[in-house]
PDB file of C-alpha atoms in Angstrom:
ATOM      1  CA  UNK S  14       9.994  -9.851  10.829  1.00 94.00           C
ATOM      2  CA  UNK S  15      13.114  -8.934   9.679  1.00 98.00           C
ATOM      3  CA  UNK S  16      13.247 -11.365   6.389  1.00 98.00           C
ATOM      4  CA  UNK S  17      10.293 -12.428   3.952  1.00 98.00           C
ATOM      5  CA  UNK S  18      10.384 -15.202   1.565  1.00 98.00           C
ATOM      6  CA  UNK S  19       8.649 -13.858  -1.243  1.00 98.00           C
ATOM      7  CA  UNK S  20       6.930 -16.364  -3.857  1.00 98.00           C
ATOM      8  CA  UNK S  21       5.827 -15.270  -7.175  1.00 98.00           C
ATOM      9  CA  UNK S  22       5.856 -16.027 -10.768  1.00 96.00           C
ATOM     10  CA  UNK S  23       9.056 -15.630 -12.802  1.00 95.00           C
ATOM     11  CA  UNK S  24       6.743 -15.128 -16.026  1.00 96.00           C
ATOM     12  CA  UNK S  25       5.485 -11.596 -16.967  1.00 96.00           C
ATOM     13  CA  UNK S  26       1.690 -11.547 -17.134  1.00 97.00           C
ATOM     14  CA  UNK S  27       0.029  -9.610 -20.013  1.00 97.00           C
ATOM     15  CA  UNK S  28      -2.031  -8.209 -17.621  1.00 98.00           C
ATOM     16  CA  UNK S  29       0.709  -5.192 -16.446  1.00 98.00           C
ATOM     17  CA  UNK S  30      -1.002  -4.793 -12.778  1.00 98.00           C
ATOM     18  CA  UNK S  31       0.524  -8.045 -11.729  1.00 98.00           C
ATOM     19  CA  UNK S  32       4.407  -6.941 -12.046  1.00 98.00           C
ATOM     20  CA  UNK S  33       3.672  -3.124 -10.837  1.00 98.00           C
ATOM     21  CA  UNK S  34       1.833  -5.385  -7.674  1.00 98.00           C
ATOM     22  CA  UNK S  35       5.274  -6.909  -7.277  1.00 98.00           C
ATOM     23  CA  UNK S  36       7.487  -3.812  -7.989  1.00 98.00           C
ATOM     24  CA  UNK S  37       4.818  -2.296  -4.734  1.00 98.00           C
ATOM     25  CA  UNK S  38       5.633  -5.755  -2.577  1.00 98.00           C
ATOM     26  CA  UNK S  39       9.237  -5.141  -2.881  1.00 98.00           C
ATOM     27  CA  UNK S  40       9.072  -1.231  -2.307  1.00 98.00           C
ATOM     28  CA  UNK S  41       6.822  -1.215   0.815  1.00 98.00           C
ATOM     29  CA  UNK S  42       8.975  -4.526   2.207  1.00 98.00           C
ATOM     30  CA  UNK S  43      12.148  -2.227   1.933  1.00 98.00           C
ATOM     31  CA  UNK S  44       9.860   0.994   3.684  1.00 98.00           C
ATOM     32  CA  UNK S  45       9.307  -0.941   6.460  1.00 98.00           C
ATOM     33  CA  UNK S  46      12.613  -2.512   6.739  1.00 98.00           C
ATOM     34  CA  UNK S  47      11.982  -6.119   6.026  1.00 98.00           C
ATOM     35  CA  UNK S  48      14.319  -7.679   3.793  1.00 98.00           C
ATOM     36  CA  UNK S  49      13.337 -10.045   0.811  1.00 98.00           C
ATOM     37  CA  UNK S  50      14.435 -13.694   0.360  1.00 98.00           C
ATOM     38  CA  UNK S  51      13.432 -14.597  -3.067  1.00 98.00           C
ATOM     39  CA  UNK S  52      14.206 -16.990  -6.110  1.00 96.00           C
ATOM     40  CA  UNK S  53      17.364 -14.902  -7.358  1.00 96.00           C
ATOM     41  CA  UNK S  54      15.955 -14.402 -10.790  1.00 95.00           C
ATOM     42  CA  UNK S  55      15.624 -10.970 -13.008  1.00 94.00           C
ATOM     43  CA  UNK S  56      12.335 -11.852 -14.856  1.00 95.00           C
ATOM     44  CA  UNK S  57       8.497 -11.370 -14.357  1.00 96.00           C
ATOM     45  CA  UNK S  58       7.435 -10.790 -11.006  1.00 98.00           C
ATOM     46  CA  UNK S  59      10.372 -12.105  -9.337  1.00 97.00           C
ATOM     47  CA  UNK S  60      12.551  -9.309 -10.718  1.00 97.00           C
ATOM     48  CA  UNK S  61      10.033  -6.556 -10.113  1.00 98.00           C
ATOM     49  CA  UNK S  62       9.803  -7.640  -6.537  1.00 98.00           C
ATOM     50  CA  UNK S  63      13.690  -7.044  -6.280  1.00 98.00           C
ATOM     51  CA  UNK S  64      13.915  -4.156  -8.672  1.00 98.00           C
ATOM     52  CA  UNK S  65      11.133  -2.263  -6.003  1.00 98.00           C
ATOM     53  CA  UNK S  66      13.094  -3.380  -3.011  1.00 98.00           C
ATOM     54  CA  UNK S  67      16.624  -2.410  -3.984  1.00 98.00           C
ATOM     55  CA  UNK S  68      15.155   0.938  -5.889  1.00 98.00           C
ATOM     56  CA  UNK S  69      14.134   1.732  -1.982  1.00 98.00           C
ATOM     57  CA  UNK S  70      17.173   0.677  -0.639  1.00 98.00           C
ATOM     58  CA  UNK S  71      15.969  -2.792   0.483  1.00 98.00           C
ATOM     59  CA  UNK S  72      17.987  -5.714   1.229  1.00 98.00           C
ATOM     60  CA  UNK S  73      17.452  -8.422  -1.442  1.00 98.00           C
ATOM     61  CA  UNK S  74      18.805 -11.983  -0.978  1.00 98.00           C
ATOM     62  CA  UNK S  75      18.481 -14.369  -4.229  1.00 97.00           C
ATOM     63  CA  UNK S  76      18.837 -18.329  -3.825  1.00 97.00           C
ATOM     64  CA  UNK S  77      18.651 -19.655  -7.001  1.00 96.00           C
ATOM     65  CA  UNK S  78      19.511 -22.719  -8.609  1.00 94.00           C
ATOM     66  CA  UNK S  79      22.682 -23.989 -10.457  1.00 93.00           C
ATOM     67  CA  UNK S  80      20.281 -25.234 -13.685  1.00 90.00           C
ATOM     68  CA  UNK S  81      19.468 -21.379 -13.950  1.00 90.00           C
ATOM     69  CA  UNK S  82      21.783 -19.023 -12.925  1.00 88.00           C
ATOM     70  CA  UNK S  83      23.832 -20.793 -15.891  1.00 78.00           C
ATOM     71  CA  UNK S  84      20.722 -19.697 -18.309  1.00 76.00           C
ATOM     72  CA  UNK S  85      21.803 -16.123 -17.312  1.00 68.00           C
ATOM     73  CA  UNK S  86      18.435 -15.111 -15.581  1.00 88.00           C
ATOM     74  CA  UNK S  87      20.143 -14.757 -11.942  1.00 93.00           C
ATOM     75  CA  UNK S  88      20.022 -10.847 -11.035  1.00 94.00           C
ATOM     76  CA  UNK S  89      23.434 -10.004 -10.046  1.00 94.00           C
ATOM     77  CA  UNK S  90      22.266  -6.819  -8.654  1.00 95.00           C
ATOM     78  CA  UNK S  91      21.340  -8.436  -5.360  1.00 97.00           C
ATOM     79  CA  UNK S  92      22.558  -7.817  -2.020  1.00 97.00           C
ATOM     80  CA  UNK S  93      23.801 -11.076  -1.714  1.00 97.00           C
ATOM     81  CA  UNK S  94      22.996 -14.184  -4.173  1.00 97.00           C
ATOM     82  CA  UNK S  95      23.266 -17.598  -3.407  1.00 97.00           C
ATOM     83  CA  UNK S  96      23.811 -20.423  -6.213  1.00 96.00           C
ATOM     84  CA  UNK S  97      22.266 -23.447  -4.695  1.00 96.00           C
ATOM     85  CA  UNK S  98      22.547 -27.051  -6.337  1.00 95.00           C
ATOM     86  CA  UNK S  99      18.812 -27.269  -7.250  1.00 94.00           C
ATOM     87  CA  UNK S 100      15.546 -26.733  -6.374  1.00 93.00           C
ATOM     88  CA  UNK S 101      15.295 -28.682  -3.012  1.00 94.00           C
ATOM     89  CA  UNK S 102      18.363 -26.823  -1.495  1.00 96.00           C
ATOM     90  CA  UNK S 103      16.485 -23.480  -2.592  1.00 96.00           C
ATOM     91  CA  UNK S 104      13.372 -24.238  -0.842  1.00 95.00           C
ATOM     92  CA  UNK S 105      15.195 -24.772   2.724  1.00 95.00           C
ATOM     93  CA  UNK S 106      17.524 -21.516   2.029  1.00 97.00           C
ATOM     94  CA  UNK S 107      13.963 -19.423   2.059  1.00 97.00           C
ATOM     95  CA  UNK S 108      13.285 -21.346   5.145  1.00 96.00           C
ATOM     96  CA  UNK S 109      16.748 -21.015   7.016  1.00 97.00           C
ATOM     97  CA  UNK S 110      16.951 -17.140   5.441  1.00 98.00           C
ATOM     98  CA  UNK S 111      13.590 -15.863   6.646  1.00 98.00           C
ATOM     99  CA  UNK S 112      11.469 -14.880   9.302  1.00 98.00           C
ATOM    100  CA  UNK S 113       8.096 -15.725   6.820  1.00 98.00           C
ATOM    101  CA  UNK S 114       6.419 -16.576   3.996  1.00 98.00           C
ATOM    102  CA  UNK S 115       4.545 -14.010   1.500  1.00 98.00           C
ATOM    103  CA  UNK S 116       2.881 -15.786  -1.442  1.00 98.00           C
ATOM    104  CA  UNK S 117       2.208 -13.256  -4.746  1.00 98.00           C
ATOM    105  CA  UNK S 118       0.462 -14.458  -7.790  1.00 98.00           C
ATOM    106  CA  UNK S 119       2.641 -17.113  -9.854  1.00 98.00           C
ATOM    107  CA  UNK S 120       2.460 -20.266 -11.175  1.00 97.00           C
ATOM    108  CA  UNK S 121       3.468 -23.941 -10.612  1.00 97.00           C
ATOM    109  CA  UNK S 122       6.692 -23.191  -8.433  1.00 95.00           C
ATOM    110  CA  UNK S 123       5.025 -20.738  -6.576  1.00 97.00           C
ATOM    111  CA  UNK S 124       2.142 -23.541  -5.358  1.00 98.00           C
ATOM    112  CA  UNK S 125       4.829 -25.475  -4.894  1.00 97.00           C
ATOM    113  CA  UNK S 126       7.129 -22.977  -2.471  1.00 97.00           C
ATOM    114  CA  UNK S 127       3.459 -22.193  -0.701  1.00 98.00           C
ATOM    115  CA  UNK S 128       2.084 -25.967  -0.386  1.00 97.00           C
ATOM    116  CA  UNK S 129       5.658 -26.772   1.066  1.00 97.00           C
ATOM    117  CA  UNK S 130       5.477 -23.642   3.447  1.00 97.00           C
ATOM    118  CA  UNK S 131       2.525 -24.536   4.580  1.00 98.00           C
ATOM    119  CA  UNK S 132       3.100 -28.448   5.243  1.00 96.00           C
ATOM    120  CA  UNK S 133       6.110 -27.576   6.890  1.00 96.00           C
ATOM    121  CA  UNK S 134       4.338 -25.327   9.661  1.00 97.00           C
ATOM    122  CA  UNK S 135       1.557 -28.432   9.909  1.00 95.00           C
ATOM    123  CA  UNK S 136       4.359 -31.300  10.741  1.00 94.00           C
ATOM    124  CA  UNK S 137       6.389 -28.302  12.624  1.00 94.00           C
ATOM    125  CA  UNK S 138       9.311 -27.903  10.923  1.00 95.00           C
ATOM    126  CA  UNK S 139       8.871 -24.623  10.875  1.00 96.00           C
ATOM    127  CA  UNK S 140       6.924 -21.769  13.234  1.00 96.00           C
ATOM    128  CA  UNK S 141       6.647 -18.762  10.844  1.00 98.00           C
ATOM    129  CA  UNK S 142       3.716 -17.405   9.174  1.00 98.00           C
ATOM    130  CA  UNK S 143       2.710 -18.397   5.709  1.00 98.00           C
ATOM    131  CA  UNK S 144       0.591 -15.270   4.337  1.00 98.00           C
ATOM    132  CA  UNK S 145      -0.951 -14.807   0.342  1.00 98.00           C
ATOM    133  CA  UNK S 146      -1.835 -11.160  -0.991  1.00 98.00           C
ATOM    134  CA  UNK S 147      -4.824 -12.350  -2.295  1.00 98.00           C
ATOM    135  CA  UNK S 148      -4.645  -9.263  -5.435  1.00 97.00           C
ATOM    136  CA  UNK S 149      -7.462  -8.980  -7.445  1.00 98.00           C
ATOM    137  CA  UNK S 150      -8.893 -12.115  -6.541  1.00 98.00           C
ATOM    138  CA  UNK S 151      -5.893 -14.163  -7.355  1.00 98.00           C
ATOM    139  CA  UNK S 152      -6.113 -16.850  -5.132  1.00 98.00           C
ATOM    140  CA  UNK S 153      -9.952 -17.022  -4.839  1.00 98.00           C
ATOM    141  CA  UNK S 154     -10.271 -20.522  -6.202  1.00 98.00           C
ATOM    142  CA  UNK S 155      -6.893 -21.972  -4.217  1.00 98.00           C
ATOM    143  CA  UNK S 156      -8.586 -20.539  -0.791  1.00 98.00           C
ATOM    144  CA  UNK S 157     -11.604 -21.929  -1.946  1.00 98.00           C
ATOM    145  CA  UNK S 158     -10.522 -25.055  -2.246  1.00 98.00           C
ATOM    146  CA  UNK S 159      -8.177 -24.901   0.998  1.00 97.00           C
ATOM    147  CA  UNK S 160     -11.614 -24.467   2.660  1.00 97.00           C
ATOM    148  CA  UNK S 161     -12.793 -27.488   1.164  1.00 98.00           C
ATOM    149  CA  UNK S 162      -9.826 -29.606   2.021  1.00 97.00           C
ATOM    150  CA  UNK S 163     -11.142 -28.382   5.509  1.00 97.00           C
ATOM    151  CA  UNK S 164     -14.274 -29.477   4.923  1.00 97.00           C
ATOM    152  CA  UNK S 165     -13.734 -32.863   4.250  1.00 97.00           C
ATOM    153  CA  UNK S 166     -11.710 -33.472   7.129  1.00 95.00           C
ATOM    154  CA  UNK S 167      -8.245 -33.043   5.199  1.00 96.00           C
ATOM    155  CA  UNK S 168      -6.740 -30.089   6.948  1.00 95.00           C
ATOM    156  CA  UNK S 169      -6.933 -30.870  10.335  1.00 93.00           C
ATOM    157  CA  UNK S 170      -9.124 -27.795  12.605  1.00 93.00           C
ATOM    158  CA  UNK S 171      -5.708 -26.801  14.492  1.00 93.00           C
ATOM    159  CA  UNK S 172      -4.122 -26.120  10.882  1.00 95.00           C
ATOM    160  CA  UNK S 173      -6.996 -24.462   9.388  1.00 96.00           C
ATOM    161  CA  UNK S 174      -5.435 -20.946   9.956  1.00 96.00           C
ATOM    162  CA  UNK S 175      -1.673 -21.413   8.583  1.00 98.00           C
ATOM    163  CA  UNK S 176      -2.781 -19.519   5.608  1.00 98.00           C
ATOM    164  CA  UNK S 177      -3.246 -16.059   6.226  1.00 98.00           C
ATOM    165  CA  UNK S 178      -4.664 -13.990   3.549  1.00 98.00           C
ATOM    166  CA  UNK S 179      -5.466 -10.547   2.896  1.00 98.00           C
ATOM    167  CA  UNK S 180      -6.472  -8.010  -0.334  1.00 98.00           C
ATOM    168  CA  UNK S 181      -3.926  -5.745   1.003  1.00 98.00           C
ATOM    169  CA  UNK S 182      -0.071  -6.055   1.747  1.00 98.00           C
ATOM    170  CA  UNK S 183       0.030  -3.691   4.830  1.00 98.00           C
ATOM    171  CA  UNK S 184      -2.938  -5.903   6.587  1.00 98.00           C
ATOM    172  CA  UNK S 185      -1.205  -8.700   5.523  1.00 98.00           C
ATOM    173  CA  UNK S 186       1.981  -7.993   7.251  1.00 98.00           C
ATOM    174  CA  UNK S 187       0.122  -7.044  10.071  1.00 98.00           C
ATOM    175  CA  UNK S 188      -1.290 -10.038  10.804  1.00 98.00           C
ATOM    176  CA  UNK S 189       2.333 -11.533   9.931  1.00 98.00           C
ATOM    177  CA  UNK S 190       4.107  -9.897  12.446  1.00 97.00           C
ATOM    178  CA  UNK S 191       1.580 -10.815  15.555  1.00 97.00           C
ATOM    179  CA  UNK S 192       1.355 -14.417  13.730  1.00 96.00           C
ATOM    180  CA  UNK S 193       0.536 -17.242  16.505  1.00 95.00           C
ATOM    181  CA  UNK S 194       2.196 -20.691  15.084  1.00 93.00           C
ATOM    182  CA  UNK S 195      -0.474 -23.624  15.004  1.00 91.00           C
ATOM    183  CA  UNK S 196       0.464 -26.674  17.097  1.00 89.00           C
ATOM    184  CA  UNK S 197       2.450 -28.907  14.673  1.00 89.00           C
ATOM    185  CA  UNK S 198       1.990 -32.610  13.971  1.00 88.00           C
ATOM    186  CA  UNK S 199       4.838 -33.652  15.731  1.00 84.00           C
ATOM    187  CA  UNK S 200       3.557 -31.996  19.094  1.00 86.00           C
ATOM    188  CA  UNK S 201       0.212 -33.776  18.756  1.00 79.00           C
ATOM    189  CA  UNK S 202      -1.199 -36.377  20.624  1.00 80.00           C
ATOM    190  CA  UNK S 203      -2.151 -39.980  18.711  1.00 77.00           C
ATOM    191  CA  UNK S 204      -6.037 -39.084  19.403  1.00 76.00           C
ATOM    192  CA  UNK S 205      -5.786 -35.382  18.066  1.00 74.00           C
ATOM    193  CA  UNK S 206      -4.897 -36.873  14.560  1.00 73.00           C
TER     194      UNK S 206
END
């Protein structure tokens, strides 16, 4: 992996372990010599992610929207950052830019960039892996209730391990980096759906 899309809240938590948990993402990405794709913004987590990276001399590639890089959020201090029309073109510049997926903790557009990750690798428009860092229990209630989606039939047995998910970013990048891609919808035979 040469390239993660990182997802995470733009908003900065009260609680302070959530944007030094970022700040860690983006220093151990650039230690190991993976590059972060990510929403191009200087605030909350998103900034701390880049603000680790490029403090260890990571390469950090911004796509952000039109809409806010006129708000003056965009972080010019970027390795490269692209001003996209809006959020649509965004979401397929993580896709095109990276070799993966790493969800943090975040909000509404986070879900969004993860539930889109994650349908894309089911229909097979993408073979990368989707991983969450699962930090202090984060996520417990979304896996939760990815397992019940299971459950009832809604996630189909051969999709049932896009998600990868781990306590711990360096076992979570391990299993990124041996990730084996599901078979996608469009491979599928009429009687396996």
């Amino acid at each position: 992996m040469k390239r993660l899309a990182v997802y995470c809240g733009s908003a900065t938590p009260a609680d302070p372990r959530y944007v030094e948990l970022a700040r860690e993402v983006g220093e151990t990405l650039a230690k190991r010599g993976i590059g972060v794709v990510y929403g191009g913004g200087r605030l909350g987590l998103m900034g701390a992610v880049a603000s680790g990276a490029l403090a260890a001399g990571g390469e950090v590639i911004g796509v952000i929207p039109q809409a806010l890089a006129g708000k003056e959020v965009a972080n010019h201090d970027c390795t490269e950052l692209h001003v996209v029309d809006g959020m649509h073109a965004r979401k397929l510049a993580f896709t095109e830019l990276s070799d993966g997926f790493l969800t943090l903790p975040g909000g509404v557009g986070t879900m969004d960039e993860l539930w889109e990750a994650v349908s894309w690798a089911q229909l097979g428009y993408h073979a990368k892996p989707v991983g969450i860092l699962n930090a202090f229990g984060f996520y417990d209630h979304l896996l939760a209730f990815n397992r019940h989606m299971a459950e009832v039939g809604f996630v189909r047995p051969a999709h049932q391990g896009i998600i990868l998910t781990e306590h711990e970013l360096d076992l979570l990048l391990d299993r990124m980096a041996v990730h084996e891609p599901a078979t996608p919808i469009f491979a599928m035979k009429v009687s396996e759906l």
